[in-house]
Short mmCIF file of C-alpha atoms in Angstrom, two decimals:
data_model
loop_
_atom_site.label_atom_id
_atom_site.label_comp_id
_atom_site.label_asym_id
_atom_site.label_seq_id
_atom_site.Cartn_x
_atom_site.Cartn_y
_atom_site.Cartn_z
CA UNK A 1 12.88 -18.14 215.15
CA UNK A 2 16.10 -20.03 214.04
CA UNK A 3 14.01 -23.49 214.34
CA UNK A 4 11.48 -21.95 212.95
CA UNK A 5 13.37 -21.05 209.75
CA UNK A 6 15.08 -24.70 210.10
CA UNK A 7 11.76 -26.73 209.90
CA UNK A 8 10.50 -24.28 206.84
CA UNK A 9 13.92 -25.49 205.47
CA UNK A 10 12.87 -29.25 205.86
CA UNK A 11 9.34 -29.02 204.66
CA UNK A 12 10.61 -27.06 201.65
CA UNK A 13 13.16 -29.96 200.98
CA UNK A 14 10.85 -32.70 200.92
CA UNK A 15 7.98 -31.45 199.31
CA UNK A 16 10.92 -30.69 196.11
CA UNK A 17 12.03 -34.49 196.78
CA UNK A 18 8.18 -35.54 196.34
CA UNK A 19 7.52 -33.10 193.03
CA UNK A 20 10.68 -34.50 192.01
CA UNK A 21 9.78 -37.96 192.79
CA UNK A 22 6.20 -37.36 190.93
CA UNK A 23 7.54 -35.55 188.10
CA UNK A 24 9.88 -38.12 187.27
CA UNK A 25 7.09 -40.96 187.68
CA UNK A 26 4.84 -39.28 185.20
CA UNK A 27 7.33 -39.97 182.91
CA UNK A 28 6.98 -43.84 183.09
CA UNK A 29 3.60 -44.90 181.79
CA UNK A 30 3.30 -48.24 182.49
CA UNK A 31 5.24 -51.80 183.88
CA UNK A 32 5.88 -54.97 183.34
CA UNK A 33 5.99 -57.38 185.75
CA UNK A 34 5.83 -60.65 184.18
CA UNK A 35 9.45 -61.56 185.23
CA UNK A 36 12.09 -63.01 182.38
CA UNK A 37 11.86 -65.88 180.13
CA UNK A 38 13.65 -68.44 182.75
CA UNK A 39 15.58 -68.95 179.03
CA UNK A 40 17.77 -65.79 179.25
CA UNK A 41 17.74 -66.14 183.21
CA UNK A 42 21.71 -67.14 183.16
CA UNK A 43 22.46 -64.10 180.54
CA UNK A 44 25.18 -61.28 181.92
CA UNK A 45 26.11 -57.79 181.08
CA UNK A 46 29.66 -57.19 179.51
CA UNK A 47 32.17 -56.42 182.12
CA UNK A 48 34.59 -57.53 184.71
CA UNK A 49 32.48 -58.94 186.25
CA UNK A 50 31.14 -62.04 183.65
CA UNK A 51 31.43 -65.30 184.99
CA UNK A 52 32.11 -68.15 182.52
CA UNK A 53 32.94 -71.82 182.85
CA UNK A 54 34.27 -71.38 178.98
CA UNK A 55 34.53 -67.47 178.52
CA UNK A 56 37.24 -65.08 179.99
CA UNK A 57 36.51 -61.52 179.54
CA UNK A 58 38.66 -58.76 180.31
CA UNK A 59 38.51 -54.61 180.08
CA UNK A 60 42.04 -54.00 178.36
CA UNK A 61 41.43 -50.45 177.51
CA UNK A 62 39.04 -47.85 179.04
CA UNK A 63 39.33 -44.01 177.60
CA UNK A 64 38.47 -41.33 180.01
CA UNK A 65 37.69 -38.62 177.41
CA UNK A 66 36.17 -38.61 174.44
CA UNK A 67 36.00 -35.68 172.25
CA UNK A 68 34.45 -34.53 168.95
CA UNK A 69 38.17 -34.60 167.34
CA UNK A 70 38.22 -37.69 168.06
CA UNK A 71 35.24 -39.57 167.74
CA UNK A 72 37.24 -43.74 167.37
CA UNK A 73 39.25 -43.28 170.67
CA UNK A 74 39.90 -46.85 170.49
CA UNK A 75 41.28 -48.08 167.48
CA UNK A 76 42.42 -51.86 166.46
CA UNK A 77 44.78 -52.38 163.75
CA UNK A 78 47.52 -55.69 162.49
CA UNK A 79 50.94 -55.28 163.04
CA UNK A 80 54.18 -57.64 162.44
CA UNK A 81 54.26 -61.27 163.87
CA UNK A 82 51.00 -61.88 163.82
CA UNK A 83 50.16 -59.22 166.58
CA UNK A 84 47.33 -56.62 167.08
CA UNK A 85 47.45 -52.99 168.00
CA UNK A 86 45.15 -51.31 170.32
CA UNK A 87 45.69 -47.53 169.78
CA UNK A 88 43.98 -45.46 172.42
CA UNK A 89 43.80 -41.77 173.51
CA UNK A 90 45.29 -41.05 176.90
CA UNK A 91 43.37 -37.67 177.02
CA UNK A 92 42.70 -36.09 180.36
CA UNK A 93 43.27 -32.71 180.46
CA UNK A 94 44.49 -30.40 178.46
CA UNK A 95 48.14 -31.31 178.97
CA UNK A 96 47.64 -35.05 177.57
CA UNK A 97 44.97 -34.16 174.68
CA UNK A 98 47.60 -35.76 172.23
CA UNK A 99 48.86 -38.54 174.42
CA UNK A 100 48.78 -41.88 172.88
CA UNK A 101 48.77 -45.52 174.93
CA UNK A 102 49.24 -48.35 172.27
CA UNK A 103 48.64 -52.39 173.95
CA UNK A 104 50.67 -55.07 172.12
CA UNK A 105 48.14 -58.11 171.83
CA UNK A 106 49.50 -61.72 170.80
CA UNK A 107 48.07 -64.55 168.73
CA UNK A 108 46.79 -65.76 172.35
CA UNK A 109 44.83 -62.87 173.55
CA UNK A 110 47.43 -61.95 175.62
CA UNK A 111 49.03 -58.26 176.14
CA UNK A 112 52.56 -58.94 176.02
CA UNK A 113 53.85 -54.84 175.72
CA UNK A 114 52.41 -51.78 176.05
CA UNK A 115 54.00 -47.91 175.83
CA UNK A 116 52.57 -44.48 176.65
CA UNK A 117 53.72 -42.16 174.24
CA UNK A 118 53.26 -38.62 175.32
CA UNK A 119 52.92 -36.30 172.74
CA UNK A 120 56.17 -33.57 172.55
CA UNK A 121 56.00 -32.41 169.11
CA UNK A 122 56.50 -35.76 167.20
CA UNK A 123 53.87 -37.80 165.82
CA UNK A 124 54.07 -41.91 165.76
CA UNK A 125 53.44 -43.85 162.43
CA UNK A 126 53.11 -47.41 162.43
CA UNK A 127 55.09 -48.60 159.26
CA UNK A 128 55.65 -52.55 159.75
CA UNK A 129 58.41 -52.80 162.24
CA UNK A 130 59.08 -49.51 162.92
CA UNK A 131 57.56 -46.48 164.97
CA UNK A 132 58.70 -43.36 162.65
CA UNK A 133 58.04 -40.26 164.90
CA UNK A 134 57.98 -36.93 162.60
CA UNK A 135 58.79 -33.68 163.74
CA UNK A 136 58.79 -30.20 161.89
CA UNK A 137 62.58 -29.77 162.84
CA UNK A 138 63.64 -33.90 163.39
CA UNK A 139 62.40 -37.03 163.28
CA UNK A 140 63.58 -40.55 164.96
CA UNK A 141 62.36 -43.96 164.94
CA UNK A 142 62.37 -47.40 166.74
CA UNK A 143 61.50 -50.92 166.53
CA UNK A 144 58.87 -50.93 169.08
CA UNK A 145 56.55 -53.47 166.86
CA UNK A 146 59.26 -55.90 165.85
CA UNK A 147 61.10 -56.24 169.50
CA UNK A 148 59.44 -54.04 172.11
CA UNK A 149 62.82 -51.73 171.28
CA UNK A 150 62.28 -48.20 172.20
CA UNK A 151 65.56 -46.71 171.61
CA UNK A 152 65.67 -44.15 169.52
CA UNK A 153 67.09 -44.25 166.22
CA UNK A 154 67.96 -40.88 164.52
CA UNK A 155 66.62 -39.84 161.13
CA UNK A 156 69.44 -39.30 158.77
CA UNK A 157 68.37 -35.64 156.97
CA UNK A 158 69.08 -34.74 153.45
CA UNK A 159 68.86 -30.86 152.05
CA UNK A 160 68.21 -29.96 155.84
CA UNK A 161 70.05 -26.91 154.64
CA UNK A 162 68.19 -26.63 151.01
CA UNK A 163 70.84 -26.41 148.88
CA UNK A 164 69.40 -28.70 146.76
CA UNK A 165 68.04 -27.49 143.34
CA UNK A 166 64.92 -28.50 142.27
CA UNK A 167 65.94 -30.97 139.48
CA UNK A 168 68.08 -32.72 141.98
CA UNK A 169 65.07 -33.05 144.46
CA UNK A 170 63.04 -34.00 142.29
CA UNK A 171 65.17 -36.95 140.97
CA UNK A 172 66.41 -38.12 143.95
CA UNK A 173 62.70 -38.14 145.10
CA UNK A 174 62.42 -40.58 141.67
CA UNK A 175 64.60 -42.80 142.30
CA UNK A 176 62.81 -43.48 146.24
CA UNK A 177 59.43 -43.90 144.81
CA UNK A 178 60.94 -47.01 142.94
CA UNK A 179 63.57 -48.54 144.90
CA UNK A 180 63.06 -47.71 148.96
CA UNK A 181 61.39 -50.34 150.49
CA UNK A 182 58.65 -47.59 152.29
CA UNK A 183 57.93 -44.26 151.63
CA UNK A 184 55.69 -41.15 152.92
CA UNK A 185 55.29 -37.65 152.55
CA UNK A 186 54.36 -34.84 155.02
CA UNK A 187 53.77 -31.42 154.66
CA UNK A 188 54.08 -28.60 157.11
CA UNK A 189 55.13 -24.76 157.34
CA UNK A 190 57.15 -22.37 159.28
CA UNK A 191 56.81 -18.63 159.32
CA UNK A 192 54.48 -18.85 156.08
CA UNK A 193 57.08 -20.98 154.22
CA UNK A 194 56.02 -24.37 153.10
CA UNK A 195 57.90 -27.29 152.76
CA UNK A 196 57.29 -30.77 151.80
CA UNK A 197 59.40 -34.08 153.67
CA UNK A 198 59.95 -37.47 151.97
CA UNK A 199 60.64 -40.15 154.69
CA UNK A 200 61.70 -43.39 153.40
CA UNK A 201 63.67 -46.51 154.56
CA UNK A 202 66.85 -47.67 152.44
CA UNK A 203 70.07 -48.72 153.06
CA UNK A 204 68.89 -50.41 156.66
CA UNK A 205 67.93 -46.65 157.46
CA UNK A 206 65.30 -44.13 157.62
CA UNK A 207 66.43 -40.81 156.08
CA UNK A 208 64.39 -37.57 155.47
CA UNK A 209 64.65 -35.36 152.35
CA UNK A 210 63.27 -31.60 152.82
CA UNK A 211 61.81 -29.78 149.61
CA UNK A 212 61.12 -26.40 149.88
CA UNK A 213 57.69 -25.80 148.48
CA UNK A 214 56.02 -22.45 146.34
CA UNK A 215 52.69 -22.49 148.60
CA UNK A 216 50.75 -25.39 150.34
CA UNK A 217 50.96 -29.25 149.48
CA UNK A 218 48.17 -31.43 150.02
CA UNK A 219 49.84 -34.91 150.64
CA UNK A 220 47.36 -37.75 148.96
CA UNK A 221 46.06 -40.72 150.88
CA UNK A 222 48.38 -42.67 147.99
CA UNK A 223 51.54 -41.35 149.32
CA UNK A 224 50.47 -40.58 152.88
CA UNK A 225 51.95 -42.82 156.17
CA UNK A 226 48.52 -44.14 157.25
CA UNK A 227 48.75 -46.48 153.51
CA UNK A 228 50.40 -48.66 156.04
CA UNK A 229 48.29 -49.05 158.66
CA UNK A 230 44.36 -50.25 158.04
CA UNK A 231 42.10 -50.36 161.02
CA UNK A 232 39.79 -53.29 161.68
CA UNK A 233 37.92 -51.51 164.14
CA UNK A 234 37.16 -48.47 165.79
CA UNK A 235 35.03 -47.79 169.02
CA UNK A 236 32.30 -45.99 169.20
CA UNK A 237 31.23 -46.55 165.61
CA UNK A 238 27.15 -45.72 164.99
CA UNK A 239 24.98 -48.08 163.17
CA UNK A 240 20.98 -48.04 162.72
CA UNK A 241 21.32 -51.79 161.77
CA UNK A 242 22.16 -54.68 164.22
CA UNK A 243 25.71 -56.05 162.62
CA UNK A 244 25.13 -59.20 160.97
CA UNK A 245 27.28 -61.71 163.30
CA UNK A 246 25.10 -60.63 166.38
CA UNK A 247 21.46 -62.01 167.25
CA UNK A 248 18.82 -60.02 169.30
CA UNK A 249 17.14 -62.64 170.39
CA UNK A 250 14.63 -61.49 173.01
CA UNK A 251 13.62 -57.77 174.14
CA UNK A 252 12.00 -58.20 177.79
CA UNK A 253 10.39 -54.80 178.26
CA UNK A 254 10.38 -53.54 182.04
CA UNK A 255 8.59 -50.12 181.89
CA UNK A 256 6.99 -47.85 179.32
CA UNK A 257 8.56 -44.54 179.67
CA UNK A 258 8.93 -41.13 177.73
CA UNK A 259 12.45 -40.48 176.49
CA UNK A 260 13.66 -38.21 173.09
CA UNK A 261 15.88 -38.14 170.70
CA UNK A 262 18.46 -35.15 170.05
CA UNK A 263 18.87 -34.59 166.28
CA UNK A 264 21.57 -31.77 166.34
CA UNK A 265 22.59 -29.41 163.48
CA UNK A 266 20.16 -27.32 165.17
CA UNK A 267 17.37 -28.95 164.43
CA UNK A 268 16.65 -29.91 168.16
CA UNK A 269 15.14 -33.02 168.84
CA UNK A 270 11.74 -34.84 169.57
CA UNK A 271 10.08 -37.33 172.21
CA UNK A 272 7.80 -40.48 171.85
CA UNK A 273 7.38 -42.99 174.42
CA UNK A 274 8.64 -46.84 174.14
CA UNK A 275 9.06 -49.83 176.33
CA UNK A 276 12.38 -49.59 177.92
CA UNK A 277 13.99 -53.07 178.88
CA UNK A 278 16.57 -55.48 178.86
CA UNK A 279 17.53 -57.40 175.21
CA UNK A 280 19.56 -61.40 175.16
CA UNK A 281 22.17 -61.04 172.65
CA UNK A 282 24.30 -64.08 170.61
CA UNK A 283 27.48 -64.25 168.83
CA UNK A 284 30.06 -66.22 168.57
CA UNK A 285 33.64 -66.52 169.92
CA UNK A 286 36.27 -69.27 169.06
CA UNK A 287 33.42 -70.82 167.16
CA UNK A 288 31.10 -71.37 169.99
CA UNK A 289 28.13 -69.09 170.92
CA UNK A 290 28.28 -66.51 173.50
CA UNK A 291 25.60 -65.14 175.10
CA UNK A 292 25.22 -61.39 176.55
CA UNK A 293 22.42 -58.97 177.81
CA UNK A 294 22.12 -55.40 177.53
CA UNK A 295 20.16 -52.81 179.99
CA UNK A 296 18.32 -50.20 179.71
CA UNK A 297 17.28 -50.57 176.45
CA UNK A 298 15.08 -49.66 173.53
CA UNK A 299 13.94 -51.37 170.34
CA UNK A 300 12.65 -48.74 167.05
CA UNK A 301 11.48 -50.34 164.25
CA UNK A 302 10.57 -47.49 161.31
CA UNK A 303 9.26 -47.68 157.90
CA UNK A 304 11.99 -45.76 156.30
CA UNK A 305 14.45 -49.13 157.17
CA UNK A 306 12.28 -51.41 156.49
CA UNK A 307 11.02 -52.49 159.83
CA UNK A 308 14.54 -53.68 161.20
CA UNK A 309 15.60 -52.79 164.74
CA UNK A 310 17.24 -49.71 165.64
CA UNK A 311 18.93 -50.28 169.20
CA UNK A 312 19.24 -47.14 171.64
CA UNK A 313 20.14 -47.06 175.83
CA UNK A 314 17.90 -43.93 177.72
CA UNK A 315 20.15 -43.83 181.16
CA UNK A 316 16.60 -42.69 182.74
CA UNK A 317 12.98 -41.44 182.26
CA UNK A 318 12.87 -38.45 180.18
CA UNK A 319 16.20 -38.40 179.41
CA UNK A 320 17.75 -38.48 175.30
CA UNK A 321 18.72 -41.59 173.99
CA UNK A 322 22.32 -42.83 172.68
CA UNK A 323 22.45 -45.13 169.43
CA UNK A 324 23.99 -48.46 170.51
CA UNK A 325 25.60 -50.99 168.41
CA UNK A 326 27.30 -54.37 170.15
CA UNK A 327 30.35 -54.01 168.04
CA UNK A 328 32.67 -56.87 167.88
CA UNK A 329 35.65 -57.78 166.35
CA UNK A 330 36.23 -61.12 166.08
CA UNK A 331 39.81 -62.12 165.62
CA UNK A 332 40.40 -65.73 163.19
CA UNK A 333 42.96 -66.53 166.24
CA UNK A 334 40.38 -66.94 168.39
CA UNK A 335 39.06 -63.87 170.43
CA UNK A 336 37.32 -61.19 170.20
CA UNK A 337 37.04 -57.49 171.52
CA UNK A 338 33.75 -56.45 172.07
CA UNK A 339 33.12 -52.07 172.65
CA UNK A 340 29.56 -51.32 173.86
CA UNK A 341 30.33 -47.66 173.78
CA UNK A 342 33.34 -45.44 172.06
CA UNK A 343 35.26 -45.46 175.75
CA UNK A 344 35.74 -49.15 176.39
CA UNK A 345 37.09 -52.20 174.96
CA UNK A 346 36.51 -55.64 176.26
CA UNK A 347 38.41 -59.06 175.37
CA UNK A 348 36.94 -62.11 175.08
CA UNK A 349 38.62 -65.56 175.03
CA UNK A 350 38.06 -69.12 175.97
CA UNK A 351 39.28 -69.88 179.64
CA UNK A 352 42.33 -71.91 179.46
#
């Protein structure tokens, strides 16, 4: 009876594998197998794995979550000395959702300095030289751009204890807008009391002046801390539109297959079929042209845009679609970072 039930067991298993197998294989129309243009034989994917007689390319960053809060989990922006700043969430569970890892990147390519900063009730602006790190009850700072200095630099407070009155606030908060070197507000509350801080940096020193406010403050983008920090790129970043310093410049199309495409905002979604394949990509680096192929891929061309090609990956038959865009950012030193989706960032530079 028991090997009875056992070979039931086995013939039930395959015959699933085989419906699976079928049902998956009805999905896939058609293939090609003309094999490819012996032109864009020597093309390569985008990893650690690219071999180059003149290219290096390296993963610096990888994000392991990426969430709806935070759509850019990789972020590049300039700092001081001629440096760039990868920014990147460290999320991996709950505990780290606010984690930050920032990689120090020279004028050669090179990561020099990095720093995990784990999140503890502080949060890090980038001002220049300095890290300021506010807090709703203190704040501190460092030099982390300038030197690689972490030490921590107290925040010299003024009206911590508001005994201020307003007209003395209020002028003192004059005289920073026109003569500290930088300046930001924030605004936060505490048992349904708001209160508005002025950071700024004079006398070789950052100090903190606390207003007490009559309801909330809305801070303006004007006076805000991120005025001194501009992003040059962000990962994950969706375009319809190729960007204009990259070249499709062959689609080789492997196997006609059903796949859809998820709308959202509860509108659901829809399905056509399309030749699925591999596209030869061009761009340049350090002024010479580098080459790069993508996989499982699809090429839309609409109406509505004019007939130019939207790109999209389908992992596998049947299954939705996610917009890609080969986003680079190409630095005038000489390299470039290349993202192919919002959890990676790659960084390309002539071999040495």
């Amino acid at each position: 009876m028991k090997k009875m039930w056992i070979g039931i067991g086995i013939i039930f298993i395959l015959g699933f594998g085989i419906y699976i197998f079928f049902a998956t294989e009805k999905l896939v129309l058609e293939r090609n197998n003309e094999p490819v243009d012996s032109r864009y034989s020597a093309f390569q994917e985008i990893d650690e794995h690219y071999k180059s007689g003149v290219f290096e390319v390296k993963r610096v960053a990888r994000v392991v979550v990426s969430s709806a809060a935070s759509p850019n989990p990789i972020r590049i922006f300039p700092s001081v000395n001629h440096q760039l700043i990868l920014d990147c969430d460290a999320k991996v569970d709950e505990d780290t959702k606010h984690d930050i890892r920032y990689y120090k990147i020279d004028q050669r390519g090179t990561v020099i300095d990095s720093i995990y900063v784990a999140y503890n009730g502080y949060w890090g602006q980038f001002i220049d030289d300095f890290m300021v790190y506010t807090g709703d009850k203190d704040s501190y700072y460092d030099t982390w751009p300038l030197n690689g200095d972490t030490t921590r630099h107290k925040v010299v407070e003024l009206n911590a204890d508001l005994s201020w009155d307003a007209d003395r606030v209020e002028a003192k908060i004059k005289v920073i807008k026109s003569a500290a070197k930088y300046y930001f507000f924030n605004s936060l509350s505490n048992e349904n009391v708001w209160y508005r801080q002025c950071y700024f940096y004079a006398d070789k020193k950052w100090q903190l002046l606390w207003q007490k406010m009559p309801g909330y403050t809305q801070i303006p983008d004007e006076e805000s801390a991120s005025r001194y920090r501009k992003d040059v790129f962000r990962s994950g970043e969706v375009s319809f539109e190729i960007p204009k310093d990259v070249k499709l410049l062959h689609f080789h199309p492997e196997e006609k297959m059903k796949y859809s495409h998820i709308i959202g905002g509860g509108d659901g979604g829809f399905s056509i079929y399309n030749w699925r394949g591999k596209g030869f990509f061009e761009t340049t680096v350090a002024d010479k042209n580098f080459q790069f192929m993508v996989t499982k891929l699809v090429v839309e061309k609409e109406k509505h845009n004019g007939y130019r090609p939207s790109l999209f990956t389908v992992e596998e038959a049947g299954a939705a679609t996610n917009l890609y865009k080969p986003a680079f950012y190409h630095s005038s030193n000489g390299f470039s970072f290349y993202s192919p989706n919002a959890k990676e960032l790659f960084l390309i530079k002539l071999k040495k």
